[in-house]
C-alpha atoms as a PDB file:
ATOM      1  CA  MET A   1      21.507  12.100 131.869  1.00  0.00           C
ATOM      2  CA  ASN A   2      20.455  13.502 128.459  1.00  0.00           C
ATOM      3  CA  LEU A   3      17.580  11.696 126.891  1.00  0.00           C
ATOM      4  CA  ILE A   4      18.488  13.280 123.509  1.00  0.00           C
ATOM      5  CA  GLU A   5      21.976  14.088 122.154  1.00  0.00           C
ATOM      6  CA  THR A   6      22.905  15.011 118.573  1.00  0.00           C
ATOM      7  CA  LYS A   7      26.343  15.107 117.173  1.00  0.00           C
ATOM      8  CA  ASP A   8      27.166  17.306 114.097  1.00  0.00           C
ATOM      9  CA  LEU A   9      23.490  16.526 112.922  1.00  0.00           C
ATOM     10  CA  CYS A  10      22.854  17.620 109.305  1.00  0.00           C
ATOM     11  CA  LYS A  11      19.998  17.570 106.906  1.00  0.00           C
ATOM     12  CA  ARG A  12      20.160  18.624 103.353  1.00  0.00           C
ATOM     13  CA  TYR A  13      17.258  18.993 100.817  1.00  0.00           C
ATOM     14  CA  GLY A  14      18.878  19.194  97.395  1.00  0.00           C
ATOM     15  CA  GLN A  15      21.463  21.918  97.584  1.00  0.00           C
ATOM     16  CA  ASN A  16      19.833  23.458 100.702  1.00  0.00           C
ATOM     17  CA  LEU A  17      21.488  22.564 103.943  1.00  0.00           C
ATOM     18  CA  VAL A  18      18.641  23.154 106.384  1.00  0.00           C
ATOM     19  CA  ILE A  19      20.302  21.600 109.496  1.00  0.00           C
ATOM     20  CA  ASP A  20      23.911  22.496 109.913  1.00  0.00           C
ATOM     21  CA  HIS A  21      26.016  20.404 112.293  1.00  0.00           C
ATOM     22  CA  VAL A  22      23.755  20.638 115.342  1.00  0.00           C
ATOM     23  CA  ASN A  23      24.927  19.469 118.733  1.00  0.00           C
ATOM     24  CA  MET A  24      21.854  19.330 120.983  1.00  0.00           C
ATOM     25  CA  HIS A  25      21.476  18.056 124.542  1.00  0.00           C
ATOM     26  CA  VAL A  26      18.023  17.526 126.094  1.00  0.00           C
ATOM     27  CA  PRO A  27      18.330  16.505 129.957  1.00  0.00           C
ATOM     28  CA  GLU A  28      16.046  13.964 131.574  1.00  0.00           C
ATOM     29  CA  ASN A  29      12.950  15.473 133.191  1.00  0.00           C
ATOM     30  CA  ALA A  30      13.393  18.782 131.328  1.00  0.00           C
ATOM     31  CA  ILE A  31      10.936  20.896 129.487  1.00  0.00           C
ATOM     32  CA  TYR A  32      13.161  21.969 126.647  1.00  0.00           C
ATOM     33  CA  GLY A  33      12.037  25.094 124.955  1.00  0.00           C
ATOM     34  CA  PHE A  34      13.049  24.958 121.352  1.00  0.00           C
ATOM     35  CA  VAL A  35      13.093  28.639 120.044  1.00  0.00           C
ATOM     36  CA  GLY A  36      13.612  29.750 116.457  1.00  0.00           C
ATOM     37  CA  GLU A  37      11.877  31.614 113.573  1.00  0.00           C
ATOM     38  CA  ASN A  38       9.921  29.981 110.880  1.00  0.00           C
ATOM     39  CA  GLY A  39      12.206  27.809 108.686  1.00  0.00           C
ATOM     40  CA  SER A  40      14.913  27.779 111.338  1.00  0.00           C
ATOM     41  CA  GLY A  41      14.928  23.967 111.486  1.00  0.00           C
ATOM     42  CA  LYS A  42      12.884  23.109 114.582  1.00  0.00           C
ATOM     43  CA  THR A  43      10.394  20.788 112.784  1.00  0.00           C
ATOM     44  CA  THR A  44      13.055  19.203 110.737  1.00  0.00           C
ATOM     45  CA  ILE A  45      15.067  18.178 113.780  1.00  0.00           C
ATOM     46  CA  MET A  46      11.879  16.721 115.441  1.00  0.00           C
ATOM     47  CA  ARG A  47      11.305  14.785 112.228  1.00  0.00           C
ATOM     48  CA  LEU A  48      14.913  13.495 112.276  1.00  0.00           C
ATOM     49  CA  LEU A  49      14.667  12.431 115.955  1.00  0.00           C
ATOM     50  CA  THR A  50      11.322  10.664 115.545  1.00  0.00           C
ATOM     51  CA  GLY A  51      12.304   8.807 112.348  1.00  0.00           C
ATOM     52  CA  LEU A  52      10.120  10.792 110.051  1.00  0.00           C
ATOM     53  CA  ALA A  53      13.254  11.774 108.041  1.00  0.00           C
ATOM     54  CA  GLU A  54      16.816  10.557 107.888  1.00  0.00           C
ATOM     55  CA  PRO A  55      19.838  12.636 108.669  1.00  0.00           C
ATOM     56  CA  THR A  56      22.165  13.594 105.716  1.00  0.00           C
ATOM     57  CA  SER A  57      25.097  13.124 108.091  1.00  0.00           C
ATOM     58  CA  GLY A  58      25.859  13.232 111.787  1.00  0.00           C
ATOM     59  CA  SER A  59      24.155  11.229 114.443  1.00  0.00           C
ATOM     60  CA  PHE A  60      21.944  11.254 117.473  1.00  0.00           C
ATOM     61  CA  THR A  61      21.112   9.207 120.508  1.00  0.00           C
ATOM     62  CA  LEU A  62      17.847   8.573 122.364  1.00  0.00           C
ATOM     63  CA  PHE A  63      18.094   7.335 125.923  1.00  0.00           C
ATOM     64  CA  GLY A  64      21.733   6.743 125.140  1.00  0.00           C
ATOM     65  CA  VAL A  65      21.050   4.490 122.096  1.00  0.00           C
ATOM     66  CA  GLY A  66      22.613   5.559 118.747  1.00  0.00           C
ATOM     67  CA  ASN A  67      20.259   6.062 115.743  1.00  0.00           C
ATOM     68  CA  LYS A  68      22.137   3.383 113.800  1.00  0.00           C
ATOM     69  CA  ASP A  69      21.867   0.875 116.674  1.00  0.00           C
ATOM     70  CA  ARG A  70      19.365  -1.983 116.057  1.00  0.00           C
ATOM     71  CA  ASN A  71      17.690  -1.250 119.489  1.00  0.00           C
ATOM     72  CA  ILE A  72      16.743   2.252 118.457  1.00  0.00           C
ATOM     73  CA  HIS A  73      13.365   0.924 117.291  1.00  0.00           C
ATOM     74  CA  ASN A  74      12.680  -0.474 120.801  1.00  0.00           C
ATOM     75  CA  VAL A  75      13.802   2.806 122.397  1.00  0.00           C
ATOM     76  CA  LYS A  76      11.456   4.858 120.233  1.00  0.00           C
ATOM     77  CA  LYS A  77       8.454   2.985 121.902  1.00  0.00           C
ATOM     78  CA  GLN A  78       9.171   5.269 124.805  1.00  0.00           C
ATOM     79  CA  VAL A  79       8.842   8.358 122.539  1.00  0.00           C
ATOM     80  CA  SER A  80       5.635  10.058 121.438  1.00  0.00           C
ATOM     81  CA  ALA A  81       5.273  13.084 119.114  1.00  0.00           C
ATOM     82  CA  ILE A  82       2.854  15.621 117.780  1.00  0.00           C
ATOM     83  CA  VAL A  83       4.690  17.056 114.814  1.00  0.00           C
ATOM     84  CA  GLU A  84       3.284  19.682 112.371  1.00  0.00           C
ATOM     85  CA  VAL A  85      -0.416  18.821 113.014  1.00  0.00           C
ATOM     86  CA  PRO A  86      -2.420  16.777 115.568  1.00  0.00           C
ATOM     87  CA  SER A  87      -3.334  13.340 114.251  1.00  0.00           C
ATOM     88  CA  PHE A  88      -6.737  11.621 114.958  1.00  0.00           C
ATOM     89  CA  ILE A  89      -9.838  10.751 113.025  1.00  0.00           C
ATOM     90  CA  PRO A  90     -12.384  13.585 113.255  1.00  0.00           C
ATOM     91  CA  SER A  91     -15.371  11.262 112.652  1.00  0.00           C
ATOM     92  CA  LEU A  92     -14.629   9.151 115.738  1.00  0.00           C
ATOM     93  CA  THR A  93     -15.179   9.991 119.325  1.00  0.00           C
ATOM     94  CA  ALA A  94     -12.328  10.510 121.743  1.00  0.00           C
ATOM     95  CA  LEU A  95     -12.658   6.961 123.141  1.00  0.00           C
ATOM     96  CA  GLN A  96     -12.966   5.504 119.650  1.00  0.00           C
ATOM     97  CA  ASN A  97      -9.828   7.259 118.533  1.00  0.00           C
ATOM     98  CA  MET A  98      -7.958   5.785 121.626  1.00  0.00           C
ATOM     99  CA  LYS A  99      -9.202   2.328 120.868  1.00  0.00           C
ATOM    100  CA  TYR A 100      -8.149   2.663 117.152  1.00  0.00           C
ATOM    101  CA  LEU A 101      -4.660   3.869 118.338  1.00  0.00           C
ATOM    102  CA  GLU A 102      -4.329   0.895 120.733  1.00  0.00           C
ATOM    103  CA  LEU A 103      -4.890  -1.505 117.845  1.00  0.00           C
ATOM    104  CA  TYR A 104      -2.195   0.282 115.817  1.00  0.00           C
ATOM    105  CA  GLN A 105       0.264   0.348 118.616  1.00  0.00           C
ATOM    106  CA  GLY A 106      -0.513  -3.161 119.919  1.00  0.00           C
ATOM    107  CA  VAL A 107      -1.494  -1.703 123.233  1.00  0.00           C
ATOM    108  CA  LYS A 108      -4.482  -2.639 125.323  1.00  0.00           C
ATOM    109  CA  LEU A 109      -6.042  -0.321 127.878  1.00  0.00           C
ATOM    110  CA  THR A 110      -9.062  -0.759 130.155  1.00  0.00           C
ATOM    111  CA  ASP A 111     -12.045   1.487 129.982  1.00  0.00           C
ATOM    112  CA  GLU A 112     -10.842   2.871 133.327  1.00  0.00           C
ATOM    113  CA  GLN A 113      -7.434   3.613 131.945  1.00  0.00           C
ATOM    114  CA  ARG A 114      -8.882   5.367 128.917  1.00  0.00           C
ATOM    115  CA  MET A 115     -11.178   7.591 130.960  1.00  0.00           C
ATOM    116  CA  GLU A 116      -8.238   8.431 133.357  1.00  0.00           C
ATOM    117  CA  LEU A 117      -6.197   9.645 130.414  1.00  0.00           C
ATOM    118  CA  LEU A 118      -8.992  11.716 129.073  1.00  0.00           C
ATOM    119  CA  LYS A 119      -9.546  13.105 132.562  1.00  0.00           C
ATOM    120  CA  LYS A 120      -5.961  14.081 132.677  1.00  0.00           C
ATOM    121  CA  VAL A 121      -6.504  16.309 129.713  1.00  0.00           C
ATOM    122  CA  HIS A 122      -9.862  17.534 130.870  1.00  0.00           C
ATOM    123  CA  LEU A 123     -11.847  15.736 128.084  1.00  0.00           C
ATOM    124  CA  ASP A 124     -13.515  13.015 130.134  1.00  0.00           C
ATOM    125  CA  HIS A 125     -16.847  14.977 129.895  1.00  0.00           C
ATOM    126  CA  VAL A 126     -16.789  14.776 126.040  1.00  0.00           C
ATOM    127  CA  ALA A 127     -15.403  11.250 125.798  1.00  0.00           C
ATOM    128  CA  ASN A 128     -18.253  10.158 123.549  1.00  0.00           C
ATOM    129  CA  LYS A 129     -18.421  13.234 121.287  1.00  0.00           C
ATOM    130  CA  LYS A 130     -16.963  13.114 117.945  1.00  0.00           C
ATOM    131  CA  ALA A 131     -13.460  14.867 117.631  1.00  0.00           C
ATOM    132  CA  LYS A 132     -14.782  17.085 114.734  1.00  0.00           C
ATOM    133  CA  THR A 133     -17.005  18.894 117.295  1.00  0.00           C
ATOM    134  CA  TYR A 134     -14.084  19.815 119.500  1.00  0.00           C
ATOM    135  CA  SER A 135     -12.603  23.372 119.714  1.00  0.00           C
ATOM    136  CA  LEU A 136      -8.866  23.717 118.631  1.00  0.00           C
ATOM    137  CA  GLY A 137      -7.736  23.644 122.345  1.00  0.00           C
ATOM    138  CA  MET A 138      -9.731  20.396 122.887  1.00  0.00           C
ATOM    139  CA  ARG A 139      -8.161  18.808 119.727  1.00  0.00           C
ATOM    140  CA  GLN A 140      -4.731  19.672 121.040  1.00  0.00           C
ATOM    141  CA  ARG A 141      -5.482  18.048 124.351  1.00  0.00           C
ATOM    142  CA  LEU A 142      -6.936  14.945 122.634  1.00  0.00           C
ATOM    143  CA  ALA A 143      -3.746  14.581 120.615  1.00  0.00           C
ATOM    144  CA  ILE A 144      -1.752  14.698 123.820  1.00  0.00           C
ATOM    145  CA  ALA A 145      -4.035  12.083 125.431  1.00  0.00           C
ATOM    146  CA  LEU A 146      -3.429   9.901 122.276  1.00  0.00           C
ATOM    147  CA  ALA A 147       0.336  10.574 122.530  1.00  0.00           C
ATOM    148  CA  LEU A 148       0.072   9.386 126.114  1.00  0.00           C
ATOM    149  CA  VAL A 149      -1.505   5.956 125.307  1.00  0.00           C
ATOM    150  CA  SER A 150       1.992   4.343 124.953  1.00  0.00           C
ATOM    151  CA  LYS A 151       3.072   5.685 128.348  1.00  0.00           C
ATOM    152  CA  PRO A 152       6.075   7.638 126.880  1.00  0.00           C
ATOM    153  CA  LYS A 153       9.016   9.002 128.758  1.00  0.00           C
ATOM    154  CA  LEU A 154       9.821  11.541 126.119  1.00  0.00           C
ATOM    155  CA  MET A 155       7.404  13.780 124.098  1.00  0.00           C
ATOM    156  CA  PHE A 156       7.924  16.025 121.181  1.00  0.00           C
ATOM    157  CA  LEU A 157       5.467  18.987 120.666  1.00  0.00           C
ATOM    158  CA  ASP A 158       5.672  21.117 117.577  1.00  0.00           C
ATOM    159  CA  GLU A 159       3.946  24.594 118.097  1.00  0.00           C
ATOM    160  CA  PRO A 160       1.068  23.103 120.120  1.00  0.00           C
ATOM    161  CA  MET A 161      -0.096  26.546 121.140  1.00  0.00           C
ATOM    162  CA  ASN A 162      -0.654  27.797 117.741  1.00  0.00           C
ATOM    163  CA  GLY A 163      -4.167  29.227 117.292  1.00  0.00           C
ATOM    164  CA  LEU A 164      -5.225  28.568 120.786  1.00  0.00           C
ATOM    165  CA  ASP A 165      -7.200  31.364 122.738  1.00  0.00           C
ATOM    166  CA  PRO A 166      -5.758  32.521 126.030  1.00  0.00           C
ATOM    167  CA  GLU A 167      -7.821  30.040 127.990  1.00  0.00           C
ATOM    168  CA  GLY A 168      -6.675  27.092 125.711  1.00  0.00           C
ATOM    169  CA  ILE A 169      -3.074  28.235 126.187  1.00  0.00           C
ATOM    170  CA  ALA A 170      -3.365  28.319 129.889  1.00  0.00           C
ATOM    171  CA  GLU A 171      -4.960  24.839 130.112  1.00  0.00           C
ATOM    172  CA  LEU A 172      -2.233  23.322 127.847  1.00  0.00           C
ATOM    173  CA  ARG A 173       0.466  25.012 129.910  1.00  0.00           C
ATOM    174  CA  GLU A 174      -0.967  23.670 133.248  1.00  0.00           C
ATOM    175  CA  LEU A 175      -1.250  20.134 131.622  1.00  0.00           C
ATOM    176  CA  LEU A 176       2.351  20.178 130.381  1.00  0.00           C
ATOM    177  CA  ILE A 177       3.685  21.310 133.822  1.00  0.00           C
ATOM    178  CA  GLU A 178       1.642  18.580 135.450  1.00  0.00           C
ATOM    179  CA  LEU A 179       2.955  15.843 133.076  1.00  0.00           C
ATOM    180  CA  ASN A 180       6.464  16.993 133.602  1.00  0.00           C
ATOM    181  CA  GLN A 181       6.468  17.452 137.472  1.00  0.00           C
ATOM    182  CA  LYS A 182       4.155  14.631 138.540  1.00  0.00           C
ATOM    183  CA  GLU A 183       4.853  11.963 135.838  1.00  0.00           C
ATOM    184  CA  GLY A 184       8.482  12.775 135.046  1.00  0.00           C
ATOM    185  CA  LEU A 185       7.667  13.285 131.340  1.00  0.00           C
ATOM    186  CA  THR A 186      10.573  14.968 129.419  1.00  0.00           C
ATOM    187  CA  ILE A 187       9.124  17.345 126.916  1.00  0.00           C
ATOM    188  CA  LEU A 188      10.791  18.983 123.788  1.00  0.00           C
ATOM    189  CA  ILE A 189       8.474  21.810 122.750  1.00  0.00           C
ATOM    190  CA  SER A 190       8.672  24.551 120.155  1.00  0.00           C
ATOM    191  CA  SER A 191       6.510  27.501 120.196  1.00  0.00           C
ATOM    192  CA  HIS A 192       6.344  31.028 118.769  1.00  0.00           C
ATOM    193  CA  ILE A 193       4.454  32.292 121.841  1.00  0.00           C
ATOM    194  CA  LEU A 194       7.675  32.798 123.689  1.00  0.00           C
ATOM    195  CA  SER A 195       5.997  34.628 126.674  1.00  0.00           C
ATOM    196  CA  GLU A 196       4.220  31.239 127.427  1.00  0.00           C
ATOM    197  CA  LEU A 197       7.275  29.094 126.806  1.00  0.00           C
ATOM    198  CA  GLU A 198       9.124  31.297 129.328  1.00  0.00           C
ATOM    199  CA  LYS A 199       6.558  30.114 131.953  1.00  0.00           C
ATOM    200  CA  ILE A 200       7.072  26.322 131.523  1.00  0.00           C
ATOM    201  CA  ALA A 201      10.555  25.736 130.109  1.00  0.00           C
ATOM    202  CA  THR A 202      13.380  24.556 132.322  1.00  0.00           C
ATOM    203  CA  CYS A 203      16.070  24.945 129.584  1.00  0.00           C
ATOM    204  CA  TYR A 204      16.287  26.334 126.073  1.00  0.00           C
ATOM    205  CA  GLY A 205      17.829  25.630 122.692  1.00  0.00           C
ATOM    206  CA  PHE A 206      18.029  28.708 120.314  1.00  0.00           C
ATOM    207  CA  ILE A 207      18.218  27.946 116.686  1.00  0.00           C
ATOM    208  CA  SER A 208      18.368  30.105 113.593  1.00  0.00           C
ATOM    209  CA  HIS A 209      18.759  29.067 109.892  1.00  0.00           C
ATOM    210  CA  GLY A 210      19.718  25.568 110.826  1.00  0.00           C
ATOM    211  CA  HIS A 211      22.451  26.597 113.361  1.00  0.00           C
ATOM    212  CA  LEU A 212      21.952  25.893 117.097  1.00  0.00           C
ATOM    213  CA  LEU A 213      23.140  29.162 118.530  1.00  0.00           C
ATOM    214  CA  GLU A 214      23.002  28.332 122.302  1.00  0.00           C
ATOM    215  CA  GLU A 215      21.654  25.934 124.884  1.00  0.00           C
ATOM    216  CA  ILE A 216      20.937  27.433 128.307  1.00  0.00           C
ATOM    217  CA  SER A 217      19.178  26.578 131.481  1.00  0.00           C
ATOM    218  CA  TYR A 218      16.250  28.655 132.810  1.00  0.00           C
ATOM    219  CA  ASP A 219      18.527  30.000 135.636  1.00  0.00           C
ATOM    220  CA  GLU A 220      21.369  30.876 133.457  1.00  0.00           C
ATOM    221  CA  LEU A 221      18.955  32.736 131.075  1.00  0.00           C
ATOM    222  CA  GLN A 222      17.428  34.795 133.896  1.00  0.00           C
ATOM    223  CA  ASN A 223      20.924  35.894 134.905  1.00  0.00           C
ATOM    224  CA  ARG A 224      21.832  36.785 131.320  1.00  0.00           C
ATOM    225  CA  CYS A 225      18.673  38.684 130.448  1.00  0.00           C
ATOM    226  CA  LYS A 226      19.762  42.253 130.455  1.00  0.00           C
ATOM    227  CA  LYS A 227      18.025  44.992 132.370  1.00  0.00           C
ATOM    228  CA  SER A 228      17.328  48.063 130.432  1.00  0.00           C
ATOM    229  CA  LEU A 229      16.228  51.655 130.954  1.00  0.00           C
ATOM    230  CA  ASN A 230      13.572  52.385 128.252  1.00  0.00           C
ATOM    231  CA  ILE A 231      12.880  55.974 127.382  1.00  0.00           C
ATOM    232  CA  ASN A 232      10.874  57.782 124.587  1.00  0.00           C
ATOM    233  CA  VAL A 233      11.849  61.133 123.211  1.00  0.00           C
ATOM    234  CA  SER A 234      10.849  63.488 120.297  1.00  0.00           C
ATOM    235  CA  ASP A 235      14.398  64.149 119.301  1.00  0.00           C
ATOM    236  CA  VAL A 236      16.293  60.863 118.823  1.00  0.00           C
ATOM    237  CA  GLU A 237      19.458  62.396 117.401  1.00  0.00           C
ATOM    238  CA  GLY A 238      19.611  64.998 120.244  1.00  0.00           C
ATOM    239  CA  ALA A 239      19.183  62.309 122.781  1.00  0.00           C
ATOM    240  CA  LYS A 240      21.943  60.212 121.162  1.00  0.00           C
ATOM    241  CA  LYS A 241      24.364  63.127 121.534  1.00  0.00           C
ATOM    242  CA  VAL A 242      23.421  63.519 125.205  1.00  0.00           C
ATOM    243  CA  LEU A 243      23.962  59.746 125.919  1.00  0.00           C
ATOM    244  CA  GLU A 244      27.295  59.944 124.095  1.00  0.00           C
ATOM    245  CA  LYS A 245      28.387  62.717 126.463  1.00  0.00           C
ATOM    246  CA  LEU A 246      27.333  60.449 129.332  1.00  0.00           C
ATOM    247  CA  LYS A 247      29.485  57.772 127.941  1.00  0.00           C
ATOM    248  CA  VAL A 248      26.647  55.388 127.454  1.00  0.00           C
ATOM    249  CA  LYS A 249      27.851  52.697 125.039  1.00  0.00           C
ATOM    250  CA  GLU A 250      25.146  50.018 124.819  1.00  0.00           C
ATOM    251  CA  ILE A 251      21.952  51.437 123.360  1.00  0.00           C
ATOM    252  CA  ASN A 252      19.337  50.664 120.815  1.00  0.00           C
ATOM    253  CA  LEU A 253      17.612  53.419 118.956  1.00  0.00           C
ATOM    254  CA  PHE A 254      14.227  53.174 117.208  1.00  0.00           C
ATOM    255  CA  PRO A 255      12.579  55.485 114.684  1.00  0.00           C
ATOM    256  CA  ASN A 256       9.473  56.050 116.739  1.00  0.00           C
ATOM    257  CA  GLY A 257      11.598  57.793 119.450  1.00  0.00           C
ATOM    258  CA  ASP A 258      12.172  54.631 121.724  1.00  0.00           C
ATOM    259  CA  ILE A 259      15.634  54.154 123.229  1.00  0.00           C
ATOM    260  CA  LYS A 260      16.891  51.177 125.107  1.00  0.00           C
ATOM    261  CA  ILE A 261      19.793  51.769 127.353  1.00  0.00           C
ATOM    262  CA  TYR A 262      21.619  48.685 128.676  1.00  0.00           C
ATOM    263  CA  ASP A 263      24.488  50.426 130.481  1.00  0.00           C
ATOM    264  CA  ASN A 264      24.179  50.589 134.341  1.00  0.00           C
ATOM    265  CA  ILE A 265      23.146  54.155 134.573  1.00  0.00           C
ATOM    266  CA  LYS A 266      20.860  55.938 137.173  1.00  0.00           C
ATOM    267  CA  THR A 267      17.525  57.113 136.015  1.00  0.00           C
ATOM    268  CA  ASN A 268      17.934  60.509 137.551  1.00  0.00           C
ATOM    269  CA  THR A 269      21.214  60.996 135.763  1.00  0.00           C
ATOM    270  CA  VAL A 270      19.413  60.671 132.333  1.00  0.00           C
ATOM    271  CA  VAL A 271      16.498  62.783 133.226  1.00  0.00           C
ATOM    272  CA  VAL A 272      18.707  65.740 134.428  1.00  0.00           C
ATOM    273  CA  ALA A 273      20.984  65.487 131.374  1.00  0.00           C
ATOM    274  CA  PHE A 274      18.013  65.511 129.002  1.00  0.00           C
ATOM    275  CA  ALA A 275      16.474  68.539 130.751  1.00  0.00           C
ATOM    276  CA  LYS A 276      19.729  70.475 130.623  1.00  0.00           C
ATOM    277  CA  ALA A 277      19.927  69.682 126.807  1.00  0.00           C
ATOM    278  CA  GLY A 278      16.170  70.854 126.279  1.00  0.00           C
ATOM    279  CA  ILE A 279      15.133  67.416 125.134  1.00  0.00           C
ATOM    280  CA  ASP A 280      11.565  66.459 125.983  1.00  0.00           C
ATOM    281  CA  LEU A 281      11.284  63.030 127.788  1.00  0.00           C
ATOM    282  CA  ASN A 282       7.876  61.552 126.932  1.00  0.00           C
ATOM    283  CA  SER A 283       8.258  58.392 129.094  1.00  0.00           C
ATOM    284  CA  ILE A 284      10.834  56.428 131.062  1.00  0.00           C
ATOM    285  CA  ASN A 285      10.805  53.076 132.795  1.00  0.00           C
ATOM    286  CA  SER A 286      13.031  50.147 133.601  1.00  0.00           C
ATOM    287  CA  ASN A 287      12.532  46.684 132.128  1.00  0.00           C
ATOM    288  CA  GLU A 288      14.127  43.280 131.918  1.00  0.00           C
ATOM    289  CA  GLU A 289      14.621  41.244 128.784  1.00  0.00           C
ATOM    290  CA  SER A 290      12.091  38.564 127.928  1.00  0.00           C
ATOM    291  CA  VAL A 291      13.119  35.343 126.236  1.00  0.00           C
ATOM    292  CA  GLU A 292      12.086  36.862 122.923  1.00  0.00           C
ATOM    293  CA  ASP A 293      14.264  39.881 123.516  1.00  0.00           C
ATOM    294  CA  TYR A 294      17.179  37.651 124.379  1.00  0.00           C
ATOM    295  CA  TYR A 295      16.726  35.510 121.242  1.00  0.00           C
ATOM    296  CA  PHE A 296      16.626  38.480 118.989  1.00  0.00           C
ATOM    297  CA  ARG A 297      19.711  39.977 120.555  1.00  0.00           C
ATOM    298  CA  LEU A 298      21.296  36.500 120.176  1.00  0.00           C
ATOM    299  CA  ILE A 299      20.598  36.226 116.483  1.00  0.00           C
ATOM    300  CA  HIS A 300      21.776  39.750 115.716  1.00  0.00           C
ATOM    301  CA  GLY A 301      25.053  39.137 117.419  1.00  0.00           C
ATOM    302  CA  GLY A 302      24.206  41.177 120.553  1.00  0.00           C
ATOM    303  CA  LYS A 303      23.269  44.314 118.659  1.00  0.00           C
END
């Protein structure tokens, strides 16, 4: 079952079409990594799905309920979101923020339940400290605790790792995996730190300039990520001629002397050919594409 589906979803601001006929599918119990450059449309789509903005055309469903269905408001009670910036009152403590949110949402938790939520995000030891004294990582975790007050089944996280130090990123990563695996929370998360997204996402959506380029599962992505032979030479043009003689077709050349070879060719064959041509080989190693490499190859049409 898909908790989110969009059909030809569009959003226009004036003459600018920022979301262009997007057809998106987020499976239940997934951590959906939403990948795209700044201005690609990630935040806009989250705003559309959460009701912070209205589509210009097209439609979407949440939990199988259409956005024009009168029941969509009840369905959205199962959704929580942290879009653009974490929202809480800095002058209040974590517990006070939680109680304030409960009043707003019409929810009533016990003291034990509040502390359990804060313990889940590792903030129980600072429950009575004002939020303005928290580090950036602690503020992100507080925002997630507040988002969990309504016991959602679906959560939107817009760039939650921005500005976090390595320890904060690791703590957030572990928390999201725990929420997904132990509590069955479906998470739609965007991030520029693709090396971290690669560690938690179970599927991906790649978007660029308002177009959803591809949706792919983690396993499919691993199969598609190309292996490459990476070399560095002092004579790029000379190296290119040697590789052409070897009938190597799929390569990327860089001005600093780096060359990526995607053809299935033995390392020794390259080394011997360069030696015969008198081309100095500064370094050579094999590598497998990361999510970031795959995304850039995707948006540049495989080049």
